[in-house]
PDB file of C-alpha atoms in Angstrom:
ATOM      1  CA  GLY A   7     -16.611  -7.946  -9.093  1.00 80.00           C
ATOM      2  CA  ASP A   8     -13.778  -4.786  -7.987  1.00 87.00           C
ATOM      3  CA  SER A   9     -10.434  -6.503  -8.003  1.00 91.00           C
ATOM      4  CA  VAL A  10      -6.700  -5.311  -8.335  1.00 95.00           C
ATOM      5  CA  THR A  11      -4.123  -7.318 -10.862  1.00 96.00           C
ATOM      6  CA  GLN A  12      -0.668  -6.374  -9.851  1.00 95.00           C
ATOM      7  CA  MET A  13       2.620  -8.170 -12.034  1.00 88.00           C
ATOM      8  CA  GLU A  14       3.709 -10.687 -10.361  1.00 84.00           C
ATOM      9  CA  GLY A  15       7.546 -11.422  -8.629  1.00 86.00           C
ATOM     10  CA  PRO A  16       9.572 -11.604  -7.530  1.00 94.00           C
ATOM     11  CA  VAL A  17      11.302  -8.670  -9.108  1.00 96.00           C
ATOM     12  CA  THR A  18      14.830  -7.968  -7.985  1.00 97.00           C
ATOM     13  CA  LEU A  19      17.254  -5.475  -9.334  1.00 97.00           C
ATOM     14  CA  SER A  20      20.579  -3.815  -8.940  1.00 97.00           C
ATOM     15  CA  GLU A  21      20.858  -0.629  -6.216  1.00 97.00           C
ATOM     16  CA  GLU A  22      20.079   2.402  -8.228  1.00 97.00           C
ATOM     17  CA  ALA A  23      18.004   0.588 -11.127  1.00 97.00           C
ATOM     18  CA  PHE A  24      14.895   2.119 -12.149  1.00 98.00           C
ATOM     19  CA  LEU A  25      11.369   0.517 -10.374  1.00 97.00           C
ATOM     20  CA  THR A  26       8.435   0.042 -12.397  1.00 97.00           C
ATOM     21  CA  ILE A  27       5.441  -2.333 -10.699  1.00 97.00           C
ATOM     22  CA  ASN A  28       2.522  -2.342 -12.812  1.00 97.00           C
ATOM     23  CA  CYS A  29      -0.910  -2.839 -10.963  1.00 97.00           C
ATOM     24  CA  THR A  30      -4.669  -2.711 -13.198  1.00 97.00           C
ATOM     25  CA  TYR A  31      -7.729  -2.361 -11.496  1.00 95.00           C
ATOM     26  CA  THR A  32     -11.185  -3.610 -12.382  1.00 94.00           C
ATOM     27  CA  ALA A  33     -13.774  -1.164 -10.862  1.00 89.00           C
ATOM     28  CA  THR A  34     -17.971  -0.325 -10.805  1.00 84.00           C
ATOM     29  CA  GLY A  35     -17.498   3.053  -9.280  1.00 82.00           C
ATOM     30  CA  TYR A  36     -14.568   5.560  -9.275  1.00 85.00           C
ATOM     31  CA  PRO A  37     -11.677   4.701  -6.326  1.00 91.00           C
ATOM     32  CA  SER A  38      -9.055   5.786  -4.249  1.00 92.00           C
ATOM     33  CA  LEU A  39      -6.309   4.346  -4.875  1.00 95.00           C
ATOM     34  CA  PHE A  40      -3.533   2.886  -2.781  1.00 96.00           C
ATOM     35  CA  TRP A  41      -0.113   1.356  -2.787  1.00 97.00           C
ATOM     36  CA  TYR A  42       0.915  -0.813   1.035  1.00 97.00           C
ATOM     37  CA  VAL A  43       4.157  -1.933   1.506  1.00 97.00           C
ATOM     38  CA  GLN A  44       5.808  -4.495   3.973  1.00 94.00           C
ATOM     39  CA  TYR A  45       9.126  -4.733   5.365  1.00 94.00           C
ATOM     40  CA  PRO A  46      10.503  -8.391   6.489  1.00 91.00           C
ATOM     41  CA  GLY A  47       9.308  -9.205   9.826  1.00 86.00           C
ATOM     42  CA  GLU A  48       6.666  -5.539  10.370  1.00 88.00           C
ATOM     43  CA  GLY A  49       3.462  -5.009   9.291  1.00 89.00           C
ATOM     44  CA  LEU A  50       1.592  -4.097   6.688  1.00 94.00           C
ATOM     45  CA  GLN A  51       1.465   0.226   6.436  1.00 95.00           C
ATOM     46  CA  LEU A  52       0.706   2.752   3.418  1.00 95.00           C
ATOM     47  CA  LEU A  53       3.234   4.214   1.313  1.00 97.00           C
ATOM     48  CA  LEU A  54       1.020   6.609  -1.393  1.00 97.00           C
ATOM     49  CA  LYS A  55      -2.183   7.408  -2.549  1.00 95.00           C
ATOM     50  CA  ALA A  56      -4.320   8.673  -5.094  1.00 95.00           C
ATOM     51  CA  THR A  57      -8.035   9.600  -4.739  1.00 91.00           C
ATOM     52  CA  LYS A  58      -8.981  10.680  -8.117  1.00 91.00           C
ATOM     53  CA  ALA A  59      -8.459  10.072 -11.691  1.00 93.00           C
ATOM     54  CA  ASP A  60      -4.248  12.196 -12.938  1.00 95.00           C
ATOM     55  CA  ASP A  61      -3.257  12.567  -8.998  1.00 96.00           C
ATOM     56  CA  LYS A  62      -0.424  11.697  -8.296  1.00 97.00           C
ATOM     57  CA  GLY A  63       0.013  10.119  -5.689  1.00 97.00           C
ATOM     58  CA  SER A  64       4.295   9.991  -3.710  1.00 97.00           C
ATOM     59  CA  ASN A  65       6.451   9.149  -1.262  1.00 97.00           C
ATOM     60  CA  LYS A  66       9.592   8.220  -0.051  1.00 96.00           C
ATOM     61  CA  GLY A  67      10.795   8.853  -4.067  1.00 97.00           C
ATOM     62  CA  PHE A  68       7.981   6.579  -4.999  1.00 98.00           C
ATOM     63  CA  GLU A  69       5.423   7.550  -7.317  1.00 98.00           C
ATOM     64  CA  ALA A  70       2.429   6.171  -9.062  1.00 98.00           C
ATOM     65  CA  THR A  71      -0.365   8.493 -11.057  1.00 98.00           C
ATOM     66  CA  TYR A  72      -4.046   7.197 -10.964  1.00 97.00           C
ATOM     67  CA  ARG A  73      -4.750   6.818 -14.801  1.00 96.00           C
ATOM     68  CA  LYS A  74      -8.437   6.164 -15.311  1.00 93.00           C
ATOM     69  CA  GLU A  75      -8.527   5.301 -18.924  1.00 94.00           C
ATOM     70  CA  THR A  76      -6.128   2.762 -18.548  1.00 95.00           C
ATOM     71  CA  THR A  77      -7.044   1.737 -14.776  1.00 95.00           C
ATOM     72  CA  SER A  78      -3.719   1.705 -14.212  1.00 97.00           C
ATOM     73  CA  PHE A  79      -2.029   2.426 -10.497  1.00 98.00           C
ATOM     74  CA  HIS A  80       2.046   1.386 -11.722  1.00 98.00           C
ATOM     75  CA  LEU A  81       4.331   1.926  -9.076  1.00 98.00           C
ATOM     76  CA  GLU A  82       7.957   3.685 -10.043  1.00 98.00           C
ATOM     77  CA  LYS A  83      11.141   5.147  -8.407  1.00 98.00           C
ATOM     78  CA  GLY A  84      13.690   6.671 -10.245  1.00 97.00           C
ATOM     79  CA  SER A  85      16.293   5.157  -7.803  1.00 96.00           C
ATOM     80  CA  VAL A  86      15.794   1.866  -5.795  1.00 97.00           C
ATOM     81  CA  GLN A  87      18.091   1.179  -2.120  1.00 97.00           C
ATOM     82  CA  VAL A  88      18.896  -2.188  -0.864  1.00 97.00           C
ATOM     83  CA  SER A  89      16.414  -0.904   2.024  1.00 97.00           C
ATOM     84  CA  ASP A  90      13.485  -1.239  -0.386  1.00 98.00           C
ATOM     85  CA  SER A  91      13.194  -4.558  -0.449  1.00 97.00           C
ATOM     86  CA  ALA A  92       9.937  -5.711   0.945  1.00 97.00           C
ATOM     87  CA  VAL A  93       5.942  -6.833  -0.506  1.00 95.00           C
ATOM     88  CA  TYR A  94       4.611  -4.274  -1.975  1.00 97.00           C
ATOM     89  CA  PHE A  95       0.517  -4.522  -2.494  1.00 96.00           C
ATOM     90  CA  CYS A  96      -1.879  -2.363  -4.664  1.00 97.00           C
ATOM     91  CA  ALA A  97      -5.103  -1.530  -3.479  1.00 96.00           C
ATOM     92  CA  LEU A  98      -8.346  -0.333  -4.398  1.00 93.00           C
ATOM     93  CA  HIS A  99     -10.879   1.446  -1.792  1.00 89.00           C
ATOM     94  CA  TYR A 100     -14.147   3.079  -1.834  1.00 79.00           C
ATOM     95  CA  GLY A 101     -15.258   4.508   1.063  1.00 66.00           C
ATOM     96  CA  GLY A 102     -18.506   4.421   3.076  1.00 60.00           C
ATOM     97  CA  SER A 103     -20.156   1.128   3.952  1.00 56.00           C
ATOM     98  CA  GLN A 104     -17.527  -0.522   2.040  1.00 62.00           C
ATOM     99  CA  GLY A 105     -14.432   0.102   4.334  1.00 73.00           C
ATOM    100  CA  ASN A 106     -12.739  -2.155   3.041  1.00 83.00           C
ATOM    101  CA  LEU A 107      -9.442  -2.357   1.602  1.00 90.00           C
ATOM    102  CA  ILE A 108      -9.362  -4.629  -2.354  1.00 91.00           C
ATOM    103  CA  PHE A 109      -5.560  -5.847  -2.195  1.00 94.00           C
ATOM    104  CA  GLY A 110      -3.343  -7.448  -4.665  1.00 94.00           C
ATOM    105  CA  LYS A 111      -1.694  -9.749  -4.802  1.00 93.00           C
ATOM    106  CA  GLY A 112       1.978  -8.081  -3.588  1.00 94.00           C
ATOM    107  CA  THR A 113       5.043  -8.081  -5.539  1.00 95.00           C
ATOM    108  CA  LYS A 114       8.469  -8.743  -4.191  1.00 95.00           C
ATOM    109  CA  LEU A 115      11.194  -6.606  -4.044  1.00 97.00           C
ATOM    110  CA  SER A 116      14.110  -7.588  -4.039  1.00 97.00           C
ATOM    111  CA  VAL A 117      17.023  -4.521  -4.112  1.00 97.00           C
ATOM    112  CA  LYS A 118      21.515  -6.366  -4.633  1.00 97.00           C
ATOM    113  CA  PRO A 119      23.860  -4.083  -3.297  1.00 95.00           C
TER     114      PRO A 119
ATOM    115  CA  GLY B  13       1.946   7.221  19.583  1.00 60.00           C
ATOM    116  CA  ALA B  14       1.050   3.841  19.969  1.00 83.00           C
ATOM    117  CA  GLY B  15      -0.083   1.147  16.646  1.00 92.00           C
ATOM    118  CA  VAL B  16      -2.223  -0.934  16.274  1.00 95.00           C
ATOM    119  CA  SER B  17      -1.637  -4.090  18.359  1.00 96.00           C
ATOM    120  CA  GLN B  18      -2.010  -7.354  18.623  1.00 97.00           C
ATOM    121  CA  SER B  19      -2.265 -10.676  20.559  1.00 97.00           C
ATOM    122  CA  PRO B  20      -1.096 -13.339  20.704  1.00 97.00           C
ATOM    123  CA  SER B  21       1.644 -12.756  17.918  1.00 96.00           C
ATOM    124  CA  ASN B  22       1.619 -16.605  17.259  1.00 97.00           C
ATOM    125  CA  LYS B  23      -0.676 -19.079  18.302  1.00 97.00           C
ATOM    126  CA  VAL B  24      -0.945 -22.719  17.581  1.00 98.00           C
ATOM    127  CA  THR B  25      -3.797 -24.690  18.614  1.00 98.00           C
ATOM    128  CA  GLU B  26      -4.699 -28.165  17.841  1.00 97.00           C
ATOM    129  CA  LYS B  27      -7.557 -29.011  14.784  1.00 97.00           C
ATOM    130  CA  GLY B  28     -11.149 -28.494  16.673  1.00 97.00           C
ATOM    131  CA  LYS B  29      -9.906 -26.249  19.543  1.00 98.00           C
ATOM    132  CA  ASP B  30     -11.364 -22.840  19.383  1.00 98.00           C
ATOM    133  CA  VAL B  31      -8.805 -19.581  19.676  1.00 98.00           C
ATOM    134  CA  GLU B  32     -10.190 -15.699  20.106  1.00 98.00           C
ATOM    135  CA  LEU B  33      -7.030 -13.375  18.429  1.00 98.00           C
ATOM    136  CA  ARG B  34      -7.485  -9.701  20.440  1.00 98.00           C
ATOM    137  CA  CYS B  35      -7.101  -6.181  18.816  1.00 97.00           C
ATOM    138  CA  ASP B  36      -6.176  -2.823  20.535  1.00 97.00           C
ATOM    139  CA  PRO B  37      -6.568  -0.558  17.046  1.00 96.00           C
ATOM    140  CA  ILE B  38      -4.955   3.273  17.456  1.00 95.00           C
ATOM    141  CA  SER B  39      -6.732   5.608  20.445  1.00 93.00           C
ATOM    142  CA  GLY B  40      -9.460   7.504  18.418  1.00 90.00           C
ATOM    143  CA  HIS B  41      -9.547   5.183  16.105  1.00 92.00           C
ATOM    144  CA  THR B  42     -13.700   4.984  15.080  1.00 90.00           C
ATOM    145  CA  ALA B  43     -13.087   1.809  12.459  1.00 90.00           C
ATOM    146  CA  LEU B  44     -11.454  -1.402  12.546  1.00 93.00           C
ATOM    147  CA  TYR B  45     -11.148  -4.659   9.834  1.00 93.00           C
ATOM    148  CA  TRP B  46      -9.908  -8.127   9.737  1.00 95.00           C
ATOM    149  CA  TYR B  47      -7.781  -9.016   6.787  1.00 95.00           C
ATOM    150  CA  ARG B  48      -6.460 -12.552   6.727  1.00 95.00           C
ATOM    151  CA  GLN B  49      -3.139 -12.779   5.136  1.00 93.00           C
ATOM    152  CA  SER B  50      -1.446 -16.837   3.484  1.00 89.00           C
ATOM    153  CA  LEU B  51       0.418 -18.041   0.875  1.00 80.00           C
ATOM    154  CA  GLY B  52      -1.937 -18.925  -1.478  1.00 72.00           C
ATOM    155  CA  GLN B  53      -4.790 -16.656  -0.616  1.00 74.00           C
ATOM    156  CA  GLY B  54      -2.509 -13.402  -0.407  1.00 84.00           C
ATOM    157  CA  LEU B  55      -4.853 -11.181   1.837  1.00 90.00           C
ATOM    158  CA  GLU B  56      -8.178 -11.756   2.359  1.00 91.00           C
ATOM    159  CA  PHE B  57     -11.379  -9.163   3.742  1.00 91.00           C
ATOM    160  CA  LEU B  58     -12.241 -10.139   6.666  1.00 93.00           C
ATOM    161  CA  ILE B  59     -14.805  -7.880   7.868  1.00 93.00           C
ATOM    162  CA  TYR B  60     -15.381  -4.248   9.224  1.00 89.00           C
ATOM    163  CA  PHE B  61     -16.428  -2.401  11.930  1.00 91.00           C
ATOM    164  CA  GLN B  62     -17.791   1.196  12.463  1.00 88.00           C
ATOM    165  CA  GLY B  63     -18.201   2.051  16.152  1.00 89.00           C
ATOM    166  CA  ASN B  64     -19.338  -1.619  17.909  1.00 90.00           C
ATOM    167  CA  SER B  65     -21.065  -1.464  14.367  1.00 89.00           C
ATOM    168  CA  ALA B  66     -20.269  -4.485  11.516  1.00 88.00           C
ATOM    169  CA  PRO B  67     -21.613  -3.034   8.914  1.00 81.00           C
ATOM    170  CA  ASP B  68     -20.505  -5.538   6.355  1.00 79.00           C
ATOM    171  CA  LYS B  69     -19.226  -8.946   7.340  1.00 83.00           C
ATOM    172  CA  SER B  70     -19.141 -10.754   3.719  1.00 82.00           C
ATOM    173  CA  GLY B  71     -15.623 -11.296   4.251  1.00 89.00           C
ATOM    174  CA  LEU B  72     -15.679 -14.337   7.605  1.00 93.00           C
ATOM    175  CA  PRO B  73     -15.478 -17.475   5.329  1.00 92.00           C
ATOM    176  CA  SER B  74     -17.978 -19.772   7.620  1.00 94.00           C
ATOM    177  CA  ASP B  75     -20.212 -19.094  10.540  1.00 94.00           C
ATOM    178  CA  ARG B  76     -17.288 -20.570  12.615  1.00 97.00           C
ATOM    179  CA  PHE B  77     -15.929 -17.575  12.415  1.00 97.00           C
ATOM    180  CA  SER B  78     -17.077 -14.474  14.626  1.00 96.00           C
ATOM    181  CA  ALA B  79     -15.937 -11.252  16.141  1.00 96.00           C
ATOM    182  CA  GLU B  80     -17.395  -8.502  18.508  1.00 95.00           C
ATOM    183  CA  ARG B  81     -16.047  -4.964  19.272  1.00 95.00           C
ATOM    184  CA  THR B  82     -16.902  -3.668  22.350  1.00 90.00           C
ATOM    185  CA  GLY B  83     -16.623  -0.007  23.350  1.00 89.00           C
ATOM    186  CA  GLY B  84     -15.642   1.332  20.307  1.00 85.00           C
ATOM    187  CA  SER B  85     -12.243   0.079  21.360  1.00 92.00           C
ATOM    188  CA  VAL B  86     -11.261  -3.839  21.546  1.00 96.00           C
ATOM    189  CA  SER B  87     -12.143  -6.097  18.531  1.00 97.00           C
ATOM    190  CA  THR B  88     -11.570 -10.187  19.309  1.00 98.00           C
ATOM    191  CA  LEU B  89     -11.874 -12.655  16.380  1.00 98.00           C
ATOM    192  CA  THR B  90     -12.888 -16.043  17.461  1.00 98.00           C
ATOM    193  CA  ILE B  91     -12.818 -19.077  15.606  1.00 98.00           C
ATOM    194  CA  GLN B  92     -14.652 -21.989  16.755  1.00 98.00           C
ATOM    195  CA  ARG B  93     -13.597 -25.750  15.756  1.00 98.00           C
ATOM    196  CA  THR B  94     -10.142 -24.709  13.695  1.00 98.00           C
ATOM    197  CA  GLN B  95      -9.119 -26.683  10.567  1.00 97.00           C
ATOM    198  CA  GLN B  96      -6.152 -26.463   8.772  1.00 96.00           C
ATOM    199  CA  GLU B  97      -7.118 -24.521   6.301  1.00 94.00           C
ATOM    200  CA  ASP B  98      -7.690 -22.029   9.393  1.00 96.00           C
ATOM    201  CA  SER B  99      -3.682 -21.371   9.427  1.00 96.00           C
ATOM    202  CA  ALA B 100      -3.341 -17.900   7.980  1.00 96.00           C
ATOM    203  CA  VAL B 101      -1.288 -14.495   9.427  1.00 96.00           C
ATOM    204  CA  TYR B 102      -4.821 -12.787  10.978  1.00 97.00           C
ATOM    205  CA  LEU B 103      -3.915  -8.422  10.526  1.00 96.00           C
ATOM    206  CA  CYS B 104      -6.138  -6.097  12.235  1.00 96.00           C
ATOM    207  CA  ALA B 105      -6.838  -2.644  10.925  1.00 94.00           C
ATOM    208  CA  SER B 106      -8.033   0.772  12.587  1.00 93.00           C
ATOM    209  CA  SER B 107      -8.571   3.920  10.439  1.00 91.00           C
ATOM    210  CA  LEU B 108      -9.844   7.318  11.705  1.00 87.00           C
ATOM    211  CA  GLY B 109     -12.727   6.981   9.812  1.00 75.00           C
ATOM    212  CA  GLY B 110     -15.051   8.794   7.087  1.00 69.00           C
ATOM    213  CA  GLY B 111     -13.138   9.962   4.491  1.00 67.00           C
ATOM    214  CA  THR B 112     -10.079   8.607   5.651  1.00 72.00           C
ATOM    215  CA  LEU B 113     -11.100   4.564   5.375  1.00 69.00           C
ATOM    216  CA  GLY B 114      -8.707   3.742   3.139  1.00 82.00           C
ATOM    217  CA  GLU B 115      -6.144   4.502   4.981  1.00 88.00           C
ATOM    218  CA  GLN B 116      -5.438   1.854   7.190  1.00 92.00           C
ATOM    219  CA  TYR B 117      -3.123   1.287  10.191  1.00 93.00           C
ATOM    220  CA  PHE B 118      -2.408  -2.182  10.323  1.00 95.00           C
ATOM    221  CA  GLY B 119      -1.054  -4.068  13.111  1.00 95.00           C
ATOM    222  CA  PRO B 120       1.575  -6.900  13.102  1.00 93.00           C
ATOM    223  CA  GLY B 121      -0.309  -9.169  12.694  1.00 95.00           C
ATOM    224  CA  THR B 122      -1.353 -12.886  14.426  1.00 97.00           C
ATOM    225  CA  ARG B 123       0.329 -15.903  13.431  1.00 96.00           C
ATOM    226  CA  LEU B 124      -2.412 -18.619  14.061  1.00 97.00           C
ATOM    227  CA  THR B 125      -1.478 -22.208  13.058  1.00 97.00           C
ATOM    228  CA  VAL B 126      -3.740 -24.847  12.794  1.00 97.00           C
ATOM    229  CA  THR B 127      -2.205 -28.371  13.767  1.00 96.00           C
TER     230      THR B 127
END
């Protein structure tokens, strides 16, 4: 079945370091791909998305490119801040009657000053 | 505007009791989802509503779990004869529907503890 695999955390970085969180997926069709973020004490919120191959999603300095050839959607940020400390979830979605998001297990990021 | 709200925020119940969890989606959102978040299992899909209909109930873990949605708005998730393995955070999300089904807005969750 369809699934999403993320790198296991926790990931600990110093402020201004470069961030990569790996995400790969297994899909029978052509899903849209998402990154959701859960800040401490808050609900999940959409960070960015890409709906087709080679699309790049970006928001708040984060980027991810939909790579069909490697079935990947890695999250990157050039310079992390303490406020980026959160749990990041990669997800895929087909739409139509299959409404649910399929999530990875999440990667906890801690950024130290 | 108002986001997705859920109540109660915390619920402690004894094993064997029934519980009802409530979700108020964003006004105008036709699609509504329930997920369960637990340490060992990550985020699990439970059920999806489009309007008042549930085209996908595939994630409900057993027949002790049921959900309904009325008036295309509020939804309740009911767990009968709760078990300790039901302890988790239950998340509700809503979306506009159509091509934006993947863009889901999540509520803060209900933390359920079964003792």
